[in-house]
Short mmCIF file of C-alpha atoms in Angstrom, two decimals:
data_model
loop_
_atom_site.label_atom_id
_atom_site.label_comp_id
_atom_site.label_asym_id
_atom_site.label_seq_id
_atom_site.Cartn_x
_atom_site.Cartn_y
_atom_site.Cartn_z
CA UNK A 1 0.00 0.00 0.00
CA UNK A 2 1.28 3.47 -0.88
CA UNK A 3 2.14 5.95 1.82
CA UNK A 4 -0.76 8.18 2.91
CA UNK A 5 -0.71 11.83 1.77
CA UNK A 6 -0.69 14.37 4.62
CA UNK A 7 -1.99 17.95 4.23
CA UNK A 8 -2.17 20.70 6.86
CA UNK A 9 -5.70 22.13 7.19
CA UNK A 10 -5.80 25.03 9.62
CA UNK A 11 -5.27 23.59 13.08
CA UNK A 12 -5.62 20.00 11.89
CA UNK A 13 -4.36 17.57 9.26
CA UNK A 14 -5.96 15.68 6.38
CA UNK A 15 -4.70 12.14 5.75
CA UNK A 16 -5.55 10.56 2.39
CA UNK A 17 -5.15 6.88 1.45
CA UNK A 18 -5.66 7.17 -2.32
CA UNK A 19 -5.60 3.42 -2.94
CA UNK A 20 -8.57 2.98 -0.61
CA UNK A 21 -10.41 6.22 -1.49
CA UNK A 22 -10.31 6.87 2.26
CA UNK A 23 -9.70 10.20 4.03
CA UNK A 24 -9.37 11.19 7.69
CA UNK A 25 -9.54 14.83 8.85
CA UNK A 26 -7.93 15.04 12.28
CA UNK A 27 -8.57 18.04 14.56
CA UNK A 28 -8.47 19.01 18.25
CA UNK A 29 -5.31 17.02 18.93
CA UNK A 30 -4.64 17.20 22.67
CA UNK A 31 -1.52 15.63 24.23
CA UNK A 32 -2.21 14.10 27.64
CA UNK A 33 0.04 12.49 30.23
CA UNK A 34 0.33 9.12 28.47
CA UNK A 35 -1.47 9.49 25.14
CA UNK A 36 -3.03 11.92 22.66
CA UNK A 37 -6.73 12.49 22.16
CA UNK A 38 -8.02 13.69 18.79
CA UNK A 39 -11.23 14.11 16.80
CA UNK A 40 -11.43 12.28 13.46
CA UNK A 41 -13.88 12.76 10.59
CA UNK A 42 -13.67 9.87 8.10
CA UNK A 43 -14.67 10.04 4.42
CA UNK A 44 -15.04 6.87 2.34
CA UNK A 45 -15.80 7.02 -1.38
CA UNK A 46 -17.10 10.57 -0.98
CA UNK A 47 -19.46 9.81 1.93
CA UNK A 48 -18.95 10.90 5.52
CA UNK A 49 -18.72 8.33 8.28
CA UNK A 50 -19.64 9.28 11.82
CA UNK A 51 -17.20 11.68 13.51
CA UNK A 52 -15.39 10.05 16.41
CA UNK A 53 -12.72 10.53 19.07
CA UNK A 54 -9.55 8.47 19.19
CA UNK A 55 -6.85 8.07 21.83
CA UNK A 56 -3.39 6.90 20.81
CA UNK A 57 -2.68 4.51 23.68
CA UNK A 58 -2.46 0.80 22.76
CA UNK A 59 -5.76 0.03 24.48
CA UNK A 60 -7.37 3.14 23.00
CA UNK A 61 -6.43 2.09 19.45
CA UNK A 62 -7.74 -1.46 20.02
CA UNK A 63 -11.10 -0.10 21.20
CA UNK A 64 -11.19 2.34 18.29
CA UNK A 65 -10.56 -0.42 15.72
CA UNK A 66 -13.45 -2.49 17.08
CA UNK A 67 -15.75 0.52 16.86
CA UNK A 68 -14.65 1.28 13.31
CA UNK A 69 -15.31 -2.29 12.15
CA UNK A 70 -18.90 -2.00 13.40
CA UNK A 71 -19.46 1.03 11.16
CA UNK A 72 -18.10 -0.38 7.91
CA UNK A 73 -17.13 -3.80 6.60
CA UNK A 74 -13.61 -2.69 5.71
CA UNK A 75 -12.51 -6.21 4.73
CA UNK A 76 -15.21 -6.29 2.03
CA UNK A 77 -13.45 -3.35 0.38
CA UNK A 78 -9.97 -4.89 0.81
CA UNK A 79 -8.99 -2.14 3.26
CA UNK A 80 -6.28 -3.10 5.74
CA UNK A 81 -7.84 -1.22 8.66
CA UNK A 82 -5.13 -2.23 11.14
CA UNK A 83 -2.47 -0.66 8.91
CA UNK A 84 -4.61 2.45 8.32
CA UNK A 85 -5.05 2.98 12.05
CA UNK A 86 -1.34 2.42 12.68
CA UNK A 87 -0.65 5.14 10.09
CA UNK A 88 -3.22 7.36 11.79
CA UNK A 89 -1.67 6.91 15.21
CA UNK A 90 1.89 7.57 14.04
CA UNK A 91 0.87 10.68 12.10
CA UNK A 92 -1.04 12.10 15.09
CA UNK A 93 1.95 11.50 17.38
CA UNK A 94 4.36 13.16 14.92
CA UNK A 95 2.00 16.11 14.39
CA UNK A 96 1.77 16.91 18.10
CA UNK A 97 5.45 16.53 18.93
CA UNK A 98 6.57 19.42 16.70
CA UNK A 99 10.21 18.75 17.49
CA UNK A 100 12.71 20.83 15.54
CA UNK A 101 16.23 20.07 14.42
CA UNK A 102 19.18 22.02 15.81
CA UNK A 103 20.55 24.70 13.48
CA UNK A 104 23.77 26.66 13.20
CA UNK A 105 23.18 30.19 14.48
CA UNK A 106 25.30 31.64 11.67
CA UNK A 107 22.80 30.19 9.17
CA UNK A 108 19.76 31.87 10.77
CA UNK A 109 18.67 35.06 8.93
CA UNK A 110 18.51 38.03 11.32
CA UNK A 111 17.82 41.76 11.34
CA UNK A 112 20.68 43.67 12.96
CA UNK A 113 18.22 46.44 13.88
CA UNK A 114 16.93 44.16 16.65
CA UNK A 115 13.24 43.99 15.82
CA UNK A 116 10.77 45.07 13.19
CA UNK A 117 7.50 46.73 14.04
CA UNK A 118 3.92 45.93 13.11
CA UNK A 119 3.08 49.43 14.30
CA UNK A 120 6.09 51.49 15.20
CA UNK A 121 6.65 51.70 18.10
CA UNK A 122 3.63 50.09 19.72
CA UNK A 123 3.42 46.51 18.40
CA UNK A 124 6.35 44.20 17.65
CA UNK A 125 5.88 42.36 14.36
CA UNK A 126 5.45 38.64 15.05
CA UNK A 127 5.75 39.08 18.81
CA UNK A 128 3.52 39.29 21.87
CA UNK A 129 2.67 42.77 23.16
CA UNK A 130 0.75 43.25 26.42
CA UNK A 131 -1.34 46.35 27.12
CA UNK A 132 -2.79 46.67 30.60
CA UNK A 133 -4.77 49.28 32.49
CA UNK A 134 -7.53 49.86 34.98
CA UNK A 135 -11.13 49.55 33.83
CA UNK A 136 -12.57 52.28 31.58
CA UNK A 137 -9.09 53.43 30.55
CA UNK A 138 -9.62 52.95 26.81
CA UNK A 139 -7.43 49.86 26.42
CA UNK A 140 -9.96 47.90 24.34
CA UNK A 141 -10.77 50.93 22.19
CA UNK A 142 -7.07 51.63 21.63
CA UNK A 143 -6.39 48.00 20.75
CA UNK A 144 -9.24 47.98 18.23
CA UNK A 145 -7.92 51.27 16.81
CA UNK A 146 -4.51 49.64 16.23
CA UNK A 147 -6.19 46.64 14.60
CA UNK A 148 -8.12 48.98 12.29
CA UNK A 149 -4.91 50.80 11.28
CA UNK A 150 -3.38 47.49 10.18
CA UNK A 151 -6.55 46.23 8.49
CA UNK A 152 -7.11 49.47 6.57
CA UNK A 153 -3.40 50.13 5.82
CA UNK A 154 -3.96 53.57 7.37
CA UNK A 155 -1.34 56.06 8.50
CA UNK A 156 -1.16 59.85 8.69
CA UNK A 157 1.39 62.43 9.82
CA UNK A 158 -0.64 63.45 12.88
CA UNK A 159 -0.58 59.95 14.37
CA UNK A 160 3.20 59.70 13.94
CA UNK A 161 2.96 55.94 13.43
CA UNK A 162 4.39 53.65 10.77
CA UNK A 163 1.97 50.82 10.03
CA UNK A 164 2.71 47.48 8.40
CA UNK A 165 -0.58 46.44 6.73
CA UNK A 166 -2.25 43.09 7.32
CA UNK A 167 -5.55 41.48 8.21
CA UNK A 168 -6.63 41.76 11.85
CA UNK A 169 -8.68 39.39 14.00
CA UNK A 170 -10.26 40.71 17.21
CA UNK A 171 -10.90 37.75 19.56
CA UNK A 172 -13.23 38.75 22.35
CA UNK A 173 -13.98 36.86 25.56
CA UNK A 174 -15.93 39.79 27.05
CA UNK A 175 -18.09 41.66 24.52
CA UNK A 176 -20.57 40.64 21.83
CA UNK A 177 -20.08 41.32 18.13
CA UNK A 178 -22.55 44.21 17.85
CA UNK A 179 -20.69 46.27 20.47
CA UNK A 180 -17.31 45.77 18.78
CA UNK A 181 -18.83 46.44 15.35
CA UNK A 182 -20.23 49.72 16.67
CA UNK A 183 -16.84 50.72 18.03
CA UNK A 184 -15.10 49.82 14.77
CA UNK A 185 -17.53 51.95 12.75
CA UNK A 186 -16.99 54.91 15.04
CA UNK A 187 -13.21 54.53 14.69
CA UNK A 188 -13.49 54.25 10.90
CA UNK A 189 -15.72 57.33 10.79
CA UNK A 190 -13.20 59.20 12.93
CA UNK A 191 -10.46 58.29 10.46
CA UNK A 192 -12.63 59.33 7.51
CA UNK A 193 -12.22 56.00 5.72
CA UNK A 194 -14.64 55.23 2.91
CA UNK A 195 -15.35 51.63 1.84
CA UNK A 196 -13.49 50.05 4.79
CA UNK A 197 -12.18 46.50 4.60
CA UNK A 198 -13.20 45.91 8.26
CA UNK A 199 -11.50 43.77 10.88
CA UNK A 200 -12.48 40.17 11.49
CA UNK A 201 -14.18 39.37 14.80
CA UNK A 202 -14.41 36.11 16.75
CA UNK A 203 -16.51 35.66 19.89
CA UNK A 204 -14.74 33.23 22.22
CA UNK A 205 -16.53 31.56 25.12
CA UNK A 206 -14.11 28.82 26.16
CA UNK A 207 -10.52 29.06 27.44
CA UNK A 208 -7.80 29.60 24.82
CA UNK A 209 -6.78 25.93 24.83
CA UNK A 210 -10.30 24.91 23.82
CA UNK A 211 -10.64 27.71 21.25
CA UNK A 212 -7.18 27.36 19.73
CA UNK A 213 -8.12 25.05 16.86
CA UNK A 214 -10.90 27.35 15.71
CA UNK A 215 -8.63 30.38 16.09
CA UNK A 216 -5.98 28.66 13.97
CA UNK A 217 -8.59 27.78 11.35
CA UNK A 218 -9.84 31.39 11.22
CA UNK A 219 -6.29 32.69 10.85
CA UNK A 220 -5.68 30.47 7.82
CA UNK A 221 -9.12 31.08 6.27
CA UNK A 222 -8.83 34.88 6.54
CA UNK A 223 -5.07 35.37 6.01
CA UNK A 224 -4.66 36.97 9.46
CA UNK A 225 -1.44 38.77 10.49
CA UNK A 226 -2.54 40.36 13.79
CA UNK A 227 -4.75 39.00 16.57
CA UNK A 228 -6.07 40.96 19.55
CA UNK A 229 -7.03 38.97 22.65
CA UNK A 230 -9.52 40.72 24.93
CA UNK A 231 -8.74 39.76 27.59
CA UNK A 232 -6.15 37.48 29.15
CA UNK A 233 -8.07 36.94 32.39
CA UNK A 234 -11.06 35.45 30.57
CA UNK A 235 -8.95 33.58 28.00
CA UNK A 236 -7.03 31.64 30.65
CA UNK A 237 -8.20 28.28 31.95
CA UNK A 238 -6.16 28.56 35.16
CA UNK A 239 -5.22 31.31 37.59
CA UNK A 240 -3.28 34.40 36.54
CA UNK A 241 -1.35 34.40 39.82
CA UNK A 242 0.04 30.89 39.27
CA UNK A 243 3.22 30.50 37.20
CA UNK A 244 2.38 27.05 35.75
CA UNK A 245 -1.01 28.28 34.49
CA UNK A 246 0.48 31.45 32.98
CA UNK A 247 3.34 29.53 31.36
CA UNK A 248 0.86 27.04 29.85
CA UNK A 249 -1.24 29.91 28.49
CA UNK A 250 1.74 31.50 26.74
CA UNK A 251 2.91 28.15 25.40
CA UNK A 252 -0.49 27.76 23.74
CA UNK A 253 -0.44 31.37 22.55
CA UNK A 254 2.96 30.78 20.95
CA UNK A 255 1.51 27.77 19.09
CA UNK A 256 -0.71 30.14 17.11
CA UNK A 257 1.05 30.87 13.83
CA UNK A 258 0.54 30.48 10.11
CA UNK A 259 0.70 26.96 8.68
CA UNK A 260 3.76 27.96 6.67
CA UNK A 261 5.56 28.76 9.94
CA UNK A 262 5.21 32.55 9.81
CA UNK A 263 4.70 34.18 13.19
CA UNK A 264 1.72 36.48 13.64
CA UNK A 265 1.54 39.58 15.81
CA UNK A 266 -0.37 39.15 19.08
CA UNK A 267 -1.78 41.98 21.18
CA UNK A 268 -2.89 40.83 24.61
CA UNK A 269 -5.12 43.02 26.81
CA UNK A 270 -4.93 42.60 30.57
CA UNK A 271 -6.02 44.29 33.79
CA UNK A 272 -4.50 45.69 36.98
CA UNK A 273 -4.51 44.69 40.63
CA UNK A 274 -5.90 46.86 43.40
CA UNK A 275 -2.39 48.30 43.68
CA UNK A 276 -2.46 49.33 40.01
CA UNK A 277 0.07 46.70 38.94
CA UNK A 278 -0.14 44.22 36.05
CA UNK A 279 -2.43 41.45 37.27
CA UNK A 280 -0.99 37.97 37.61
CA UNK A 281 2.28 36.13 37.91
CA UNK A 282 5.57 37.81 36.98
CA UNK A 283 5.60 35.38 34.06
CA UNK A 284 2.96 37.50 32.30
CA UNK A 285 5.52 40.29 31.97
CA UNK A 286 8.39 37.87 31.36
CA UNK A 287 6.59 36.07 28.53
CA UNK A 288 5.79 39.18 26.48
CA UNK A 289 8.32 40.98 24.28
CA UNK A 290 6.76 44.40 24.90
CA UNK A 291 4.59 45.60 27.79
CA UNK A 292 2.68 48.89 27.89
CA UNK A 293 0.88 50.34 30.91
CA UNK A 294 -1.94 52.80 30.16
CA UNK A 295 -2.61 55.67 32.55
CA UNK A 296 -5.71 57.83 32.13
CA UNK A 297 -5.75 61.48 33.16
CA UNK A 298 -7.92 62.24 36.19
CA UNK A 299 -8.85 65.75 35.14
CA UNK A 300 -11.54 64.62 32.72
CA UNK A 301 -14.56 63.84 34.79
CA UNK A 302 -18.23 63.05 34.32
CA UNK A 303 -19.87 64.64 31.30
CA UNK A 304 -16.75 65.12 29.19
CA UNK A 305 -16.59 63.61 25.71
CA UNK A 306 -12.87 62.88 25.66
CA UNK A 307 -10.19 61.12 27.66
CA UNK A 308 -6.42 61.51 27.60
CA UNK A 309 -4.31 58.38 28.00
CA UNK A 310 -0.58 57.81 28.15
CA UNK A 311 1.26 54.58 27.40
CA UNK A 312 4.37 53.84 29.45
CA UNK A 313 6.81 51.15 28.32
CA UNK A 314 7.44 48.73 31.17
CA UNK A 315 9.44 46.13 29.30
CA UNK A 316 10.88 45.56 25.83
CA UNK A 317 13.32 43.03 24.41
CA UNK A 318 16.18 43.67 21.97
CA UNK A 319 15.80 47.47 21.74
CA UNK A 320 16.00 50.33 24.22
CA UNK A 321 13.02 51.31 26.36
CA UNK A 322 10.42 53.13 24.31
CA UNK A 323 9.33 56.70 25.22
CA UNK A 324 5.89 57.46 26.65
CA UNK A 325 3.15 58.05 24.11
CA UNK A 326 -0.02 60.07 24.77
CA UNK A 327 -3.37 60.13 22.98
CA UNK A 328 -6.66 61.97 23.26
CA UNK A 329 -9.79 59.97 22.43
CA UNK A 330 -12.67 62.23 21.39
CA UNK A 331 -16.11 60.61 21.49
CA UNK A 332 -18.97 61.80 19.31
CA UNK A 333 -22.32 60.07 18.68
CA UNK A 334 -21.13 58.55 15.40
CA UNK A 335 -17.32 58.71 15.64
CA UNK A 336 -14.25 58.35 17.82
CA UNK A 337 -11.10 60.27 16.96
CA UNK A 338 -7.60 59.44 18.18
CA UNK A 339 -5.31 62.47 18.43
CA UNK A 340 -1.64 62.39 19.42
CA UNK A 341 -0.66 64.57 22.36
CA UNK A 342 2.57 65.65 23.95
CA UNK A 343 2.86 63.82 27.26
CA UNK A 344 4.04 67.08 28.84
CA UNK A 345 0.52 68.43 28.28
CA UNK A 346 -1.12 65.58 30.25
CA UNK A 347 -1.45 64.73 33.92
CA UNK A 348 1.29 62.17 33.37
CA UNK A 349 4.09 64.72 32.81
CA UNK A 350 5.52 63.92 36.25
CA UNK A 351 6.54 60.49 34.95
CA UNK A 352 8.68 61.97 32.17
CA UNK A 353 12.44 61.67 32.58
CA UNK A 354 14.42 64.60 33.94
CA UNK A 355 16.12 64.92 30.57
CA UNK A 356 12.80 65.23 28.74
CA UNK A 357 11.47 67.74 31.28
CA UNK A 358 14.58 69.92 30.95
CA UNK A 359 14.15 70.08 27.20
CA UNK A 360 10.38 70.70 27.29
CA UNK A 361 10.60 73.53 29.84
CA UNK A 362 13.42 75.33 28.04
CA UNK A 363 11.67 74.95 24.69
CA UNK A 364 8.37 76.29 26.00
CA UNK A 365 9.59 78.99 28.39
CA UNK A 366 12.94 80.00 26.94
CA UNK A 367 16.38 80.32 28.52
CA UNK A 368 16.61 80.18 32.32
CA UNK A 369 19.09 79.59 35.07
CA UNK A 370 19.54 76.28 36.85
CA UNK A 371 17.73 77.15 40.11
CA UNK A 372 14.32 78.11 38.62
CA UNK A 373 14.60 75.09 36.31
CA UNK A 374 15.10 72.85 39.34
CA UNK A 375 12.12 74.42 41.11
CA UNK A 376 9.82 73.94 38.13
CA UNK A 377 10.78 70.29 37.77
CA UNK A 378 10.42 69.68 41.51
CA UNK A 379 6.91 71.10 41.33
CA UNK A 380 6.02 68.90 38.36
CA UNK A 381 7.43 65.84 40.11
CA UNK A 382 5.68 66.91 43.33
CA UNK A 383 8.94 66.60 45.21
CA UNK A 384 8.72 69.60 47.52
CA UNK A 385 10.10 68.17 50.74
CA UNK A 386 13.50 69.44 51.85
CA UNK A 387 14.78 65.87 51.80
CA UNK A 388 14.02 65.67 48.07
CA UNK A 389 15.74 68.91 47.11
CA UNK A 390 19.24 67.46 46.77
CA UNK A 391 18.00 64.55 44.65
CA UNK A 392 16.13 66.86 42.29
CA UNK A 393 19.16 69.11 41.88
CA UNK A 394 21.43 66.14 41.18
CA UNK A 395 19.04 64.67 38.62
CA UNK A 396 18.50 67.98 36.83
CA UNK A 397 22.25 68.63 36.79
CA UNK A 398 22.85 65.19 35.30
CA UNK A 399 20.18 65.76 32.63
CA UNK A 400 21.62 69.16 31.73
CA UNK A 401 25.09 67.66 31.46
CA UNK A 402 23.83 64.97 29.05
CA UNK A 403 22.13 67.59 26.89
CA UNK A 404 25.34 69.64 26.73
CA UNK A 405 27.98 66.94 26.38
CA UNK A 406 26.21 63.92 24.85
CA UNK A 407 23.31 65.26 22.80
CA UNK A 408 24.74 68.71 21.95
CA UNK A 409 21.25 70.19 22.30
CA UNK A 410 21.93 72.69 25.06
CA UNK A 411 24.52 75.32 25.97
CA UNK A 412 25.28 77.28 29.13
CA UNK A 413 26.14 80.98 28.76
CA UNK A 414 28.79 82.76 30.81
CA UNK A 415 26.13 84.20 33.09
CA UNK A 416 24.62 80.74 33.72
CA UNK A 417 21.65 80.78 31.38
CA UNK A 418 20.67 77.45 29.85
CA UNK A 419 19.72 77.85 26.17
CA UNK A 420 18.51 75.32 23.63
CA UNK A 421 20.61 75.23 20.47
CA UNK A 422 17.68 74.41 18.20
CA UNK A 423 14.43 75.61 19.78
CA UNK A 424 11.35 74.71 17.81
CA UNK A 425 13.06 71.75 16.17
CA UNK A 426 12.27 68.10 16.71
CA UNK A 427 12.72 67.21 20.35
CA UNK A 428 15.75 64.96 20.83
CA UNK A 429 15.36 61.94 23.04
CA UNK A 430 17.52 61.29 26.03
CA UNK A 431 19.32 58.02 26.63
CA UNK A 432 16.48 56.70 28.78
CA UNK A 433 13.91 57.86 26.18
CA UNK A 434 15.72 56.77 23.05
CA UNK A 435 13.57 55.32 20.31
CA UNK A 436 14.71 52.42 18.19
CA UNK A 437 15.10 52.80 14.40
CA UNK A 438 11.88 52.80 12.42
CA UNK A 439 11.63 49.83 10.15
CA UNK A 440 8.97 48.16 8.06
#
């Protein structure tokens, strides 16, 4: 008998025995402690046989063969069922092992720029990015906005983003389709897009492990490059505080890729603890390549139609820490607009680096001496105790020194005035704020 033909179909595999006109479509393959459980749909001479579950243990295969013989007189068709089921078992085992051969590192193609961006500098292409915030902070709206930018291949100068186009899939464990569709239309209206392509949406109701086959199938069927998971707490089958459960979740998340091996970009939304920290085990942060915290300004209260949010980079691999990024979201009855803001103009300015504050104050208010500069920054940082005074002075002095000697953006006159060399130009970034190169 000729070897069976194996074809990848989304999350599963199709096995074809041409000589027997027999086909098995195998899905939902789940490794267990001592065997593998899978779902099999058989086709014989163009007709479907009853779908069934198989386990790959010796006893499980014996039971399965007896059940199969009750459904069809395989011997009457000269089908060697024992050999077919041995093929089936071996193929299932090989498909779930996914072992890879060792390679020489010098033979692996790399980008010397460190990483490439799906959306510069918010989403790492092919990597896992985590965005987390308190409730009602705009994290789901912002994530959908980013998905729309990719889906619609949209970029403008005001947003200051570089977008790598691709199809987006919003996977929601919290909200029904009509609510997300309404939000998408408002975002599209705010962008002024006519004839939108529209993001794909998938309502998930089971933990990621139980949804993963369908997710993989949807990715292949719709040529998806970016998935948004809203949210991690509902997508997990275990507890966010427990390392084994978090590690298992990310192992499953990393399994999601294109059938040709291409990685897809994954944006994961999460929540905060009562202390305002990223909820869950430290392995949530450790498992992501990029982590953003969103802070919402407090000044906008009840009755306002906009919110200001700022993203702070908490972790990034392979490039330097990314600078804060601020946005205003303006809500109208039929639209939502996203407008870039300078973080200095938000309630979050106190979290800016000393180097950034030195530059912003001198650019906005003009030349000044060191002492009033120190006082202004101390007020912004809300460090007004006598015990803090020395620390503020030291930090401002260090920032000024970097601007003068490292960045060449500042000079000190003979009478002690600090003057920007290029006021009104593009703000340089300090060492702790340095952006990585933009790359598509």
